mmCIF file of C-alpha atoms and ligand atoms in Angstrom:
data_model
loop_
_atom_site.group_PDB
_atom_site.id
_atom_site.type_symbol
_atom_site.label_atom_id
_atom_site.label_comp_id
_atom_site.label_asym_id
_atom_site.label_seq_id
_atom_site.Cartn_x
_atom_site.Cartn_y
_atom_site.Cartn_z
ATOM 1 C CA MET A 1 -78.302 -227.983 -52.093
ATOM 2 C CA ARG A 2 -74.844 -226.834 -51.007
ATOM 3 C CA ASP A 3 -73.850 -225.750 -54.498
ATOM 4 C CA ASP A 4 -76.344 -222.911 -54.721
ATOM 5 C CA LEU A 5 -74.568 -220.793 -52.066
ATOM 6 C CA LYS A 6 -72.085 -218.535 -53.846
ATOM 7 C CA CYS A 7 -69.321 -216.131 -52.893
ATOM 8 C CA ASN A 8 -71.458 -213.116 -53.788
ATOM 9 C CA ASP A 9 -74.248 -214.216 -51.422
ATOM 10 C CA ILE A 10 -71.810 -213.947 -48.566
ATOM 11 C CA THR A 11 -69.161 -211.344 -49.309
ATOM 12 C CA GLY A 12 -71.273 -208.200 -49.650
ATOM 13 C CA PRO A 13 -73.374 -208.585 -46.483
ATOM 14 C CA LEU A 14 -70.453 -209.913 -44.469
ATOM 15 C CA LEU A 15 -68.040 -207.113 -45.416
ATOM 16 C CA ALA A 16 -70.743 -204.493 -44.772
ATOM 17 C CA TRP A 17 -71.241 -206.024 -41.317
ATOM 18 C CA TYR A 18 -67.474 -206.073 -40.741
ATOM 19 C CA ASP A 19 -67.168 -202.395 -41.707
ATOM 20 C CA ALA A 20 -69.594 -201.577 -38.906
ATOM 21 C CA HIS A 21 -68.689 -204.208 -36.281
ATOM 22 C CA ALA A 22 -65.030 -205.237 -36.690
ATOM 23 C CA ARG A 23 -63.387 -206.027 -33.367
ATOM 24 C CA VAL A 24 -60.768 -203.519 -32.301
ATOM 25 C CA LEU A 25 -57.599 -205.558 -31.792
ATOM 26 C CA PRO A 26 -54.081 -204.271 -31.164
ATOM 27 C CA TRP A 27 -52.673 -206.032 -34.227
ATOM 28 C CA ARG A 28 -55.484 -205.088 -36.571
ATOM 29 C CA ILE A 29 -55.886 -202.303 -39.127
ATOM 30 C CA ALA A 30 -59.542 -201.200 -39.007
ATOM 31 C CA PRO A 31 -61.388 -201.661 -42.320
ATOM 32 C CA GLN A 32 -61.853 -197.887 -42.692
ATOM 33 C CA ASP A 33 -58.096 -197.337 -42.304
ATOM 34 C CA ARG A 34 -57.356 -200.118 -44.712
ATOM 35 C CA ALA A 35 -59.697 -198.513 -47.242
ATOM 36 C CA ARG A 36 -57.592 -195.328 -46.863
ATOM 37 C CA GLY A 37 -54.524 -197.312 -47.878
ATOM 38 C CA ILE A 38 -53.041 -198.097 -44.465
ATOM 39 C CA ILE A 39 -51.311 -201.449 -44.809
ATOM 40 C CA PRO A 40 -50.909 -203.945 -41.937
ATOM 41 C CA ASP A 41 -47.372 -204.583 -40.704
ATOM 42 C CA PRO A 42 -46.644 -208.255 -41.587
ATOM 43 C CA TYR A 43 -44.495 -208.541 -38.441
ATOM 44 C CA ARG A 44 -47.454 -207.662 -36.214
ATOM 45 C CA VAL A 45 -49.799 -209.925 -38.185
ATOM 46 C CA TRP A 46 -47.369 -212.841 -37.944
ATOM 47 C CA LEU A 47 -46.657 -212.262 -34.233
ATOM 48 C CA SER A 48 -50.366 -212.136 -33.414
ATOM 49 C CA GLU A 49 -51.102 -215.283 -35.414
ATOM 50 C CA ILE A 50 -48.338 -217.242 -33.654
ATOM 51 C CA MET A 51 -49.572 -216.049 -30.259
ATOM 52 C CA LEU A 52 -53.198 -216.852 -31.099
ATOM 53 C CA GLN A 53 -52.480 -220.523 -31.887
ATOM 54 C CA GLN A 54 -54.326 -222.507 -29.181
ATOM 55 C CA THR A 55 -54.727 -219.299 -27.164
ATOM 56 C CA THR A 56 -57.602 -216.852 -26.739
ATOM 57 C CA VAL A 57 -57.658 -213.247 -27.968
ATOM 58 C CA ALA A 58 -58.172 -212.069 -24.380
ATOM 59 C CA ALA A 59 -55.033 -213.865 -23.192
ATOM 60 C CA VAL A 60 -52.916 -212.699 -26.136
ATOM 61 C CA LYS A 61 -53.613 -208.939 -26.061
ATOM 62 C CA ALA A 62 -51.311 -208.051 -23.151
ATOM 63 C CA TYR A 63 -48.508 -210.304 -24.426
ATOM 64 C CA PHE A 64 -48.746 -208.785 -27.892
ATOM 65 C CA GLU A 65 -48.562 -205.263 -26.528
ATOM 66 C CA ARG A 66 -45.563 -206.094 -24.354
ATOM 67 C CA PHE A 67 -43.698 -207.855 -27.160
ATOM 68 C CA THR A 68 -44.239 -205.059 -29.645
ATOM 69 C CA ALA A 69 -43.213 -202.436 -27.070
ATOM 70 C CA LEU A 70 -39.999 -204.333 -26.307
ATOM 71 C CA TRP A 71 -39.301 -205.407 -29.900
ATOM 72 C CA PRO A 72 -41.134 -203.115 -32.365
ATOM 73 C CA THR A 73 -39.660 -204.733 -35.489
ATOM 74 C CA VAL A 74 -38.719 -208.224 -36.584
ATOM 75 C CA ALA A 75 -35.060 -207.130 -36.524
ATOM 76 C CA ASP A 76 -35.412 -206.083 -32.875
ATOM 77 C CA LEU A 77 -36.910 -209.451 -32.031
ATOM 78 C CA ALA A 78 -34.217 -211.314 -33.978
ATOM 79 C CA ALA A 79 -31.542 -209.510 -31.952
ATOM 80 C CA ALA A 80 -33.185 -210.201 -28.579
ATOM 81 C CA PRO A 81 -31.531 -212.649 -26.147
ATOM 82 C CA ASP A 82 -33.280 -216.041 -26.097
ATOM 83 C CA ASP A 83 -33.812 -215.937 -22.337
ATOM 84 C CA ALA A 84 -35.506 -212.524 -22.479
ATOM 85 C CA VAL A 85 -37.964 -213.714 -25.131
ATOM 86 C CA MET A 86 -38.710 -216.974 -23.303
ATOM 87 C CA ALA A 87 -39.294 -215.044 -20.064
ATOM 88 C CA GLU A 88 -41.729 -212.655 -21.792
ATOM 89 C CA TRP A 89 -43.548 -215.634 -23.319
ATOM 90 C CA ALA A 90 -43.907 -217.332 -19.911
ATOM 91 C CA GLY A 91 -47.533 -218.071 -19.080
ATOM 92 C CA LEU A 92 -48.685 -218.126 -22.715
ATOM 93 C CA GLY A 93 -47.972 -221.860 -23.034
ATOM 94 C CA TYR A 94 -46.931 -224.033 -25.990
ATOM 95 C CA TYR A 95 -43.339 -222.900 -25.634
ATOM 96 C CA ALA A 96 -42.185 -224.398 -28.931
ATOM 97 C CA ARG A 97 -43.961 -221.398 -30.446
ATOM 98 C CA ALA A 98 -41.564 -219.002 -28.723
ATOM 99 C CA ARG A 99 -38.496 -220.952 -29.809
ATOM 100 C CA ASN A 100 -39.742 -221.020 -33.404
ATOM 101 C CA LEU A 101 -40.678 -217.344 -33.180
ATOM 102 C CA LEU A 102 -37.051 -216.469 -32.550
ATOM 103 C CA LYS A 103 -35.780 -218.847 -35.234
ATOM 104 C CA CYS A 104 -38.221 -217.389 -37.745
ATOM 105 C CA ALA A 105 -37.332 -213.781 -36.898
ATOM 106 C CA ARG A 106 -33.635 -214.595 -37.382
ATOM 107 C CA VAL A 107 -34.263 -216.287 -40.750
ATOM 108 C CA ILE A 108 -36.320 -213.272 -41.892
ATOM 109 C CA VAL A 109 -33.409 -210.980 -41.041
ATOM 110 C CA ALA A 110 -30.620 -213.248 -42.313
ATOM 111 C CA GLU A 111 -32.240 -214.516 -45.511
ATOM 112 C CA HIS A 112 -35.018 -212.071 -46.418
ATOM 113 C CA GLY A 113 -33.466 -208.694 -45.604
ATOM 114 C CA GLY A 114 -35.783 -208.199 -42.623
ATOM 115 C CA ALA A 115 -38.947 -208.224 -44.779
ATOM 116 C CA PHE A 116 -41.604 -210.913 -44.585
ATOM 117 C CA PRO A 117 -42.025 -212.718 -47.920
ATOM 118 C CA ASN A 118 -45.442 -212.153 -49.462
ATOM 119 C CA SER A 119 -45.604 -215.560 -51.111
ATOM 120 C CA HIS A 120 -47.606 -218.282 -49.379
ATOM 121 C CA ALA A 121 -45.110 -220.914 -50.547
ATOM 122 C CA THR A 122 -42.116 -218.996 -49.140
ATOM 123 C CA LEU A 123 -43.892 -218.294 -45.858
ATOM 124 C CA LEU A 124 -44.382 -222.056 -45.514
ATOM 125 C CA THR A 125 -40.614 -222.598 -45.538
ATOM 126 C CA LEU A 126 -40.139 -220.473 -42.386
ATOM 127 C CA PRO A 127 -39.786 -222.004 -38.898
ATOM 128 C CA GLY A 128 -43.076 -222.339 -37.039
ATOM 129 C CA ILE A 129 -45.229 -221.330 -40.026
ATOM 130 C CA GLY A 130 -47.669 -224.028 -41.142
ATOM 131 C CA PRO A 131 -50.457 -223.854 -43.724
ATOM 132 C CA TYR A 132 -52.872 -222.008 -41.432
ATOM 133 C CA THR A 133 -50.417 -219.278 -40.424
ATOM 134 C CA ALA A 134 -49.098 -218.895 -43.984
ATOM 135 C CA SER A 135 -52.668 -218.360 -45.199
ATOM 136 C CA ALA A 136 -53.490 -215.925 -42.398
ATOM 137 C CA VAL A 137 -50.364 -213.811 -42.974
ATOM 138 C CA SER A 138 -50.866 -213.885 -46.768
ATOM 139 C CA ALA A 139 -54.495 -212.826 -46.492
ATOM 140 C CA ILE A 140 -54.326 -210.314 -43.640
ATOM 141 C CA ALA A 141 -50.944 -208.721 -44.329
ATOM 142 C CA PHE A 142 -50.840 -208.961 -48.131
ATOM 143 C CA ASP A 143 -54.534 -209.159 -49.075
ATOM 144 C CA ALA A 144 -53.958 -212.411 -50.965
ATOM 145 C CA PRO A 145 -57.096 -214.522 -51.619
ATOM 146 C CA GLU A 146 -56.005 -217.315 -49.267
ATOM 147 C CA THR A 147 -58.521 -219.266 -47.211
ATOM 148 C CA VAL A 148 -58.109 -219.001 -43.463
ATOM 149 C CA LEU A 149 -59.835 -221.833 -41.610
ATOM 150 C CA ASP A 150 -59.681 -221.551 -37.829
ATOM 151 C CA GLY A 151 -62.202 -222.890 -35.310
ATOM 152 C CA ASN A 152 -64.482 -219.890 -35.760
ATOM 153 C CA VAL A 153 -64.524 -220.270 -39.537
ATOM 154 C CA GLU A 154 -65.146 -224.019 -39.257
ATOM 155 C CA ARG A 155 -68.202 -223.329 -37.134
ATOM 156 C CA VAL A 156 -69.572 -220.687 -39.522
ATOM 157 C CA MET A 157 -69.041 -222.944 -42.575
ATOM 158 C CA SER A 158 -70.612 -225.962 -40.817
ATOM 159 C CA ARG A 159 -73.712 -223.911 -40.140
ATOM 160 C CA LEU A 160 -73.964 -221.974 -43.391
ATOM 161 C CA PHE A 161 -73.746 -225.223 -45.387
ATOM 162 C CA LEU A 162 -75.408 -227.551 -42.850
ATOM 163 C CA VAL A 163 -72.421 -229.885 -42.668
ATOM 164 C CA GLU A 164 -73.425 -232.720 -40.336
ATOM 165 C CA ILE A 165 -70.247 -234.784 -40.610
ATOM 166 C CA PRO A 166 -68.430 -234.318 -37.288
ATOM 167 C CA LEU A 167 -65.130 -232.517 -36.845
ATOM 168 C CA PRO A 168 -62.309 -233.285 -37.450
ATOM 169 C CA THR A 169 -63.517 -235.605 -40.265
ATOM 170 C CA SER A 170 -65.308 -232.692 -41.918
ATOM 171 C CA LYS A 171 -62.219 -230.453 -42.110
ATOM 172 C CA PRO A 172 -61.400 -231.101 -45.809
ATOM 173 C CA GLU A 173 -65.016 -230.414 -46.779
ATOM 174 C CA LEU A 174 -65.136 -227.250 -44.666
ATOM 175 C CA MET A 175 -61.878 -226.094 -46.254
ATOM 176 C CA ALA A 176 -63.296 -226.695 -49.751
ATOM 177 C CA LEU A 177 -66.481 -224.782 -48.901
ATOM 178 C CA ALA A 178 -64.571 -221.902 -47.304
ATOM 179 C CA THR A 179 -62.245 -221.738 -50.298
ATOM 180 C CA ARG A 180 -65.194 -221.465 -52.637
ATOM 181 C CA LEU A 181 -66.457 -218.419 -50.736
ATOM 182 C CA THR A 182 -63.100 -216.610 -50.471
ATOM 183 C CA PRO A 183 -63.244 -213.446 -52.601
ATOM 184 C CA THR A 184 -60.382 -211.966 -54.601
ATOM 185 C CA ALA A 185 -61.152 -208.385 -53.480
ATOM 186 C CA ARG A 186 -60.683 -207.358 -49.822
ATOM 187 C CA ALA A 187 -59.461 -210.869 -49.035
ATOM 188 C CA GLY A 188 -57.780 -209.769 -45.799
ATOM 189 C CA ASP A 189 -60.867 -208.011 -44.481
ATOM 190 C CA TYR A 190 -62.998 -210.973 -45.544
ATOM 191 C CA ALA A 191 -60.781 -213.459 -43.656
ATOM 192 C CA GLN A 192 -61.027 -211.353 -40.511
ATOM 193 C CA ALA A 193 -64.761 -210.793 -41.017
ATOM 194 C CA VAL A 194 -65.547 -214.523 -40.969
ATOM 195 C CA MET A 195 -63.407 -214.973 -37.866
ATOM 196 C CA ASP A 196 -65.136 -212.039 -36.159
ATOM 197 C CA LEU A 197 -68.565 -213.366 -37.088
ATOM 198 C CA GLY A 198 -67.696 -216.715 -35.495
ATOM 199 C CA ALA A 199 -66.217 -215.060 -32.407
ATOM 200 C CA THR A 200 -68.996 -212.561 -31.736
ATOM 201 C CA VAL A 201 -72.243 -213.645 -33.462
ATOM 202 C CA CYS A 202 -72.069 -217.264 -34.626
ATOM 203 C CA THR A 203 -70.839 -218.388 -31.220
ATOM 204 C CA PRO A 204 -70.611 -222.052 -30.159
ATOM 205 C CA LYS A 205 -73.576 -222.409 -27.789
ATOM 206 C CA SER A 206 -76.050 -219.690 -28.674
ATOM 207 C CA PRO A 207 -75.587 -218.174 -32.132
ATOM 208 C CA ALA A 208 -77.233 -214.758 -32.403
ATOM 209 C CA CYS A 209 -78.940 -215.502 -35.724
ATOM 210 C CA ASP A 210 -81.335 -212.567 -35.323
ATOM 211 C CA ILE A 211 -78.462 -210.088 -35.795
ATOM 212 C CA CYS A 212 -76.422 -212.180 -38.257
ATOM 213 C CA PRO A 213 -75.753 -210.649 -41.694
ATOM 214 C CA LEU A 214 -75.872 -214.139 -43.242
ATOM 215 C CA VAL A 215 -79.163 -215.304 -41.758
ATOM 216 C CA HIS A 216 -80.871 -215.076 -45.161
ATOM 217 C CA VAL A 217 -78.617 -217.801 -46.628
ATOM 218 C CA CYS A 218 -77.840 -219.952 -43.586
ATOM 219 C CA ARG A 219 -78.934 -223.579 -43.947
ATOM 220 C CA ALA A 220 -78.528 -224.494 -40.274
ATOM 221 C CA HIS A 221 -80.638 -221.536 -39.185
ATOM 222 C CA ARG A 222 -83.318 -222.469 -41.686
ATOM 223 C CA SER A 223 -83.313 -226.039 -40.369
ATOM 224 C CA GLY A 224 -83.341 -224.933 -36.728
ATOM 225 C CA VAL A 225 -80.152 -226.842 -35.852
ATOM 226 C CA ALA A 226 -77.562 -224.051 -35.685
ATOM 227 C CA ALA A 227 -76.658 -224.591 -32.028
ATOM 228 C CA GLN A 228 -76.091 -228.315 -32.648
ATOM 229 C CA LEU A 229 -73.411 -227.705 -35.284
ATOM 230 C CA PRO A 230 -70.605 -228.381 -35.771
ATOM 231 C CA LYS A 231 -70.815 -231.937 -34.514
ATOM 232 C CA LYS A 232 -67.631 -233.306 -33.029
ATOM 233 C CA VAL A 233 -66.173 -236.777 -32.664
ATOM 234 C CA PRO A 234 -66.074 -237.317 -28.873
ATOM 235 C CA LYS A 235 -62.591 -236.810 -27.446
ATOM 236 C CA LYS A 236 -60.911 -239.586 -25.487
ATOM 237 C CA PRO A 237 -60.445 -238.676 -21.825
ATOM 238 C CA LYS A 238 -56.938 -237.398 -21.113
ATOM 239 C CA PRO A 239 -54.695 -239.640 -19.015
ATOM 240 C CA VAL A 240 -53.370 -238.399 -15.663
ATOM 241 C CA ARG A 241 -49.603 -238.238 -15.030
ATOM 242 C CA LEU A 242 -47.937 -237.663 -11.681
ATOM 243 C CA GLY A 243 -44.678 -236.033 -10.646
ATOM 244 C CA HIS A 244 -42.750 -234.202 -7.935
ATOM 245 C CA VAL A 245 -41.474 -230.626 -8.000
ATOM 246 C CA TYR A 246 -38.868 -229.140 -5.669
ATOM 247 C CA VAL A 247 -38.889 -225.471 -4.642
ATOM 248 C CA THR A 248 -36.073 -224.018 -2.607
ATOM 249 C CA ARG A 249 -33.531 -221.246 -2.270
ATOM 250 C CA THR A 250 -30.056 -220.794 -0.843
ATOM 251 C CA ALA A 251 -29.052 -219.054 2.379
ATOM 252 C CA ALA A 252 -28.281 -216.007 0.208
ATOM 253 C CA LYS A 253 -31.931 -216.008 -0.908
ATOM 254 C CA GLU A 254 -31.200 -217.176 -4.457
ATOM 255 C CA TRP A 255 -33.988 -219.280 -5.944
ATOM 256 C CA VAL A 256 -32.777 -222.662 -7.198
ATOM 257 C CA LEU A 257 -34.127 -223.200 -10.689
ATOM 258 C CA GLU A 258 -33.071 -225.142 -13.760
ATOM 259 C CA LYS A 259 -33.342 -224.538 -17.463
ATOM 260 C CA ARG A 260 -35.462 -227.279 -18.987
ATOM 261 C CA PRO A 261 -34.114 -229.163 -22.026
ATOM 262 C CA GLU A 262 -34.823 -227.430 -25.346
ATOM 263 C CA LYS A 263 -36.873 -230.376 -26.573
ATOM 264 C CA GLY A 264 -39.961 -231.510 -24.717
ATOM 265 C CA LEU A 265 -42.653 -229.870 -22.631
ATOM 266 C CA LEU A 266 -41.818 -226.372 -21.349
ATOM 267 C CA GLY A 267 -38.643 -226.710 -23.455
ATOM 268 C CA GLY A 268 -36.047 -223.996 -22.862
ATOM 269 C CA MET A 269 -38.013 -222.456 -19.982
ATOM 270 C CA LEU A 270 -36.813 -221.836 -16.453
ATOM 271 C CA GLY A 271 -38.507 -224.031 -13.862
ATOM 272 C CA TRP A 272 -38.111 -225.792 -10.552
ATOM 273 C CA PRO A 273 -36.436 -229.202 -10.743
ATOM 274 C CA THR A 274 -38.963 -232.007 -11.145
ATOM 275 C CA SER A 275 -39.079 -235.777 -11.344
ATOM 276 C CA GLU A 276 -40.163 -237.377 -14.598
ATOM 277 C CA TRP A 277 -43.926 -237.195 -15.206
ATOM 278 C CA ASN A 278 -45.637 -240.579 -15.551
ATOM 279 C CA GLU A 279 -47.910 -242.998 -13.653
ATOM 280 C CA ALA A 280 -45.304 -243.857 -10.987
ATOM 281 C CA PRO A 281 -42.599 -241.176 -10.814
ATOM 282 C CA SER A 282 -39.502 -241.596 -8.659
ATOM 283 C CA ALA A 283 -39.844 -239.801 -5.329
ATOM 284 C CA THR A 284 -36.074 -239.369 -4.982
ATOM 285 C CA PRO A 285 -35.309 -235.618 -4.808
ATOM 286 C CA PRO A 286 -32.718 -234.125 -7.192
ATOM 287 C CA TYR A 287 -30.381 -233.284 -4.285
ATOM 288 C CA ASP A 288 -30.272 -233.665 -0.508
ATOM 289 C CA ALA A 289 -32.223 -231.116 1.491
ATOM 290 C CA PRO A 290 -34.739 -231.170 4.336
ATOM 291 C CA TRP A 291 -37.694 -231.452 1.950
ATOM 292 C CA HIS A 292 -41.235 -231.385 3.190
ATOM 293 C CA HIS A 293 -44.442 -231.812 1.224
ATOM 294 C CA VAL A 294 -46.754 -228.764 1.075
ATOM 295 C CA GLY A 295 -49.473 -229.902 -1.311
ATOM 296 C CA GLU A 296 -50.276 -230.543 -4.972
ATOM 297 C CA VAL A 297 -50.746 -228.477 -8.099
ATOM 298 C CA ARG A 298 -52.690 -229.519 -11.158
ATOM 299 C CA HIS A 299 -52.159 -228.497 -14.757
ATOM 300 C CA THR A 300 -53.553 -229.663 -18.071
ATOM 301 C CA PHE A 301 -51.408 -230.084 -21.168
ATOM 302 C CA THR A 302 -52.713 -230.894 -24.627
ATOM 303 C CA HIS A 303 -52.524 -234.655 -24.138
ATOM 304 C CA PHE A 304 -52.657 -235.225 -20.370
ATOM 305 C CA HIS A 305 -53.489 -233.874 -16.938
ATOM 306 C CA LEU A 306 -50.567 -233.484 -14.559
ATOM 307 C CA ILE A 307 -50.608 -233.593 -10.753
ATOM 308 C CA LEU A 308 -47.346 -232.458 -9.160
ATOM 309 C CA SER A 309 -46.572 -232.958 -5.481
ATOM 310 C CA VAL A 310 -44.815 -229.828 -4.267
ATOM 311 C CA HIS A 311 -41.841 -230.223 -1.931
ATOM 312 C CA VAL A 312 -40.139 -227.325 -0.226
ATOM 313 C CA ALA A 313 -36.815 -226.961 1.538
ATOM 314 C CA PRO A 314 -36.284 -223.603 3.214
ATOM 315 C CA CYS A 315 -32.546 -223.410 2.655
ATOM 316 C CA VAL A 316 -30.031 -225.420 0.633
ATOM 317 C CA THR A 317 -26.415 -225.141 -0.424
ATOM 318 C CA ALA A 318 -26.361 -224.248 -4.115
ATOM 319 C CA PRO A 319 -26.543 -227.560 -6.013
ATOM 320 C CA GLU A 320 -24.504 -228.071 -9.180
ATOM 321 C CA GLY A 321 -26.175 -227.688 -12.555
ATOM 322 C CA THR A 322 -28.888 -225.347 -11.328
ATOM 323 C CA VAL A 323 -29.664 -221.728 -12.188
ATOM 324 C CA LEU A 324 -29.535 -219.416 -9.163
ATOM 325 C CA VAL A 325 -31.783 -216.382 -9.417
ATOM 326 C CA PRO A 326 -31.294 -213.726 -6.707
ATOM 327 C CA GLN A 327 -34.429 -212.617 -4.913
ATOM 328 C CA ALA A 328 -34.145 -209.104 -6.356
ATOM 329 C CA ALA A 329 -34.110 -210.430 -9.936
ATOM 330 C CA PHE A 330 -36.749 -213.114 -9.442
ATOM 331 C CA ARG A 331 -40.036 -212.516 -11.276
ATOM 332 C CA PRO A 332 -42.562 -215.353 -10.865
ATOM 333 C CA SER A 333 -44.118 -214.112 -14.111
ATOM 334 C CA ASP A 334 -40.993 -215.338 -15.967
ATOM 335 C CA LEU A 335 -41.979 -218.907 -15.095
ATOM 336 C CA PRO A 336 -44.381 -221.058 -17.100
ATOM 337 C CA THR A 337 -47.819 -221.353 -15.504
ATOM 338 C CA LEU A 338 -47.213 -224.815 -14.027
ATOM 339 C CA MET A 339 -44.042 -223.619 -12.278
ATOM 340 C CA ARG A 340 -45.780 -220.468 -11.090
ATOM 341 C CA LYS A 341 -48.530 -222.583 -9.522
ATOM 342 C CA ALA A 342 -45.869 -224.561 -7.634
ATOM 343 C CA PHE A 343 -44.245 -221.317 -6.487
ATOM 344 C CA ASP A 344 -47.574 -219.863 -5.339
ATOM 345 C CA LEU A 345 -48.155 -222.932 -3.192
ATOM 346 C CA ALA A 346 -44.596 -223.013 -1.852
ATOM 347 C CA GLN A 347 -44.006 -219.362 -1.158
ATOM 348 C CA ALA A 348 -45.948 -219.226 2.108
ATOM 349 C CA THR A 349 -43.220 -221.479 3.510
ATOM 350 C CA PHE A 350 -40.646 -218.821 2.711
ATOM 351 C CA ASP A 351 -42.843 -215.924 3.784
ATOM 352 C CA ASN A 352 -43.533 -217.505 7.197
ATOM 353 C CA ARG A 353 -40.143 -218.912 7.973
ATOM 354 C CA GLU A 354 -36.749 -217.510 8.714
ATOM 355 C CA VAL A 355 -34.358 -218.665 6.018
ATOM 356 C CA GLY A 356 -32.331 -221.581 7.313
ATOM 357 C CA SER A 357 -34.754 -222.704 9.986
ATOM 358 C CA ALA A 358 -35.518 -226.391 10.371
ATOM 359 C CA PRO A 359 -38.475 -227.942 8.515
ATOM 360 C CA THR A 360 -41.610 -228.930 10.353
HETATM 361 FE FE1 SF4 B 401 -74.384 -218.630 -37.523
HETATM 362 FE FE2 SF4 B 401 -76.976 -218.129 -37.143
HETATM 363 FE FE3 SF4 B 401 -75.524 -216.604 -38.775
HETATM 364 FE FE4 SF4 B 401 -76.133 -219.094 -39.442
HETATM 365 S S1 SF4 B 401 -77.567 -217.404 -39.152
HETATM 366 S S2 SF4 B 401 -74.137 -218.107 -39.689
HETATM 367 S S3 SF4 B 401 -76.031 -220.109 -37.470
HETATM 368 S S4 SF4 B 401 -75.277 -216.815 -36.541
#
């Protein structure tokens, strides 16, 4: 049954739909422009693909526009100070991506003359580029017939071919099916067309089959089970970890932060000092100060939920080993989201209190 669905059944109607309905995205070359010979900039394609890992298009747009305004080329990015790039990435999450972004930009400049390699195999040797990103850059930037399988494409393939094996077990089969449909002509547009179809028409809860260009060949639609696919193996509930976070500033109104270790969660980012995060964290503060508890903030990481108790001291003497950021230079937006949540909770203490006054 699955073998009778061929590339030609899909490509023509899907590309015609894409020509009329492609999403306008800041990193994208519209299909009409591409047809006129305008070629995507591999730097912008790569940057967008790194940002889009685990992150929505809506969240990425503003970051992408800021990054490309600050660093219009890969050479500009390679020459940027680490701290400036990490601060611009703050709030986007998964900070290993930002560290690898810089490493990759510097390798491109140092070893590839500032030009992205167009070979899938060479792309795979670059920091932070795995099989998915290598395929996406190859297809979108270089029009290579590589198969790009993200969550949207998995959903479309599951439904087109009525794959009832749950994800993630079905991934190899979905990859094989998607590969079979990948055309050699307009491969970049095709890759983006399937993603757009999944994002705008073949959506998770209520696929709009009545306006879908592939409704005539879709097995799940024919069987009336589109909204039930793809099936998924139930996820285990995430464990909860606890911790303490300490927000303060000096009498000179310098915020007392620390740079987190390069390896580990929020690696290389600025943040408030914290305890370790586990089931029973130590409640001993990192240095003496008149700490008082102002509440809790919650944040979810990939593998656990975190509840941090927020402690505030209105005025401390600058402790050793910390990073002091003067009030005038302090931008809460340079902090990762978890640390910004702690600041938002703590800042009323500083707004309402004369610096140096005694805690309540
Ligand atoms: Fe998805 Fe419906 Fe189109 Fe099938 S017909 S690909 S289920 S939107």
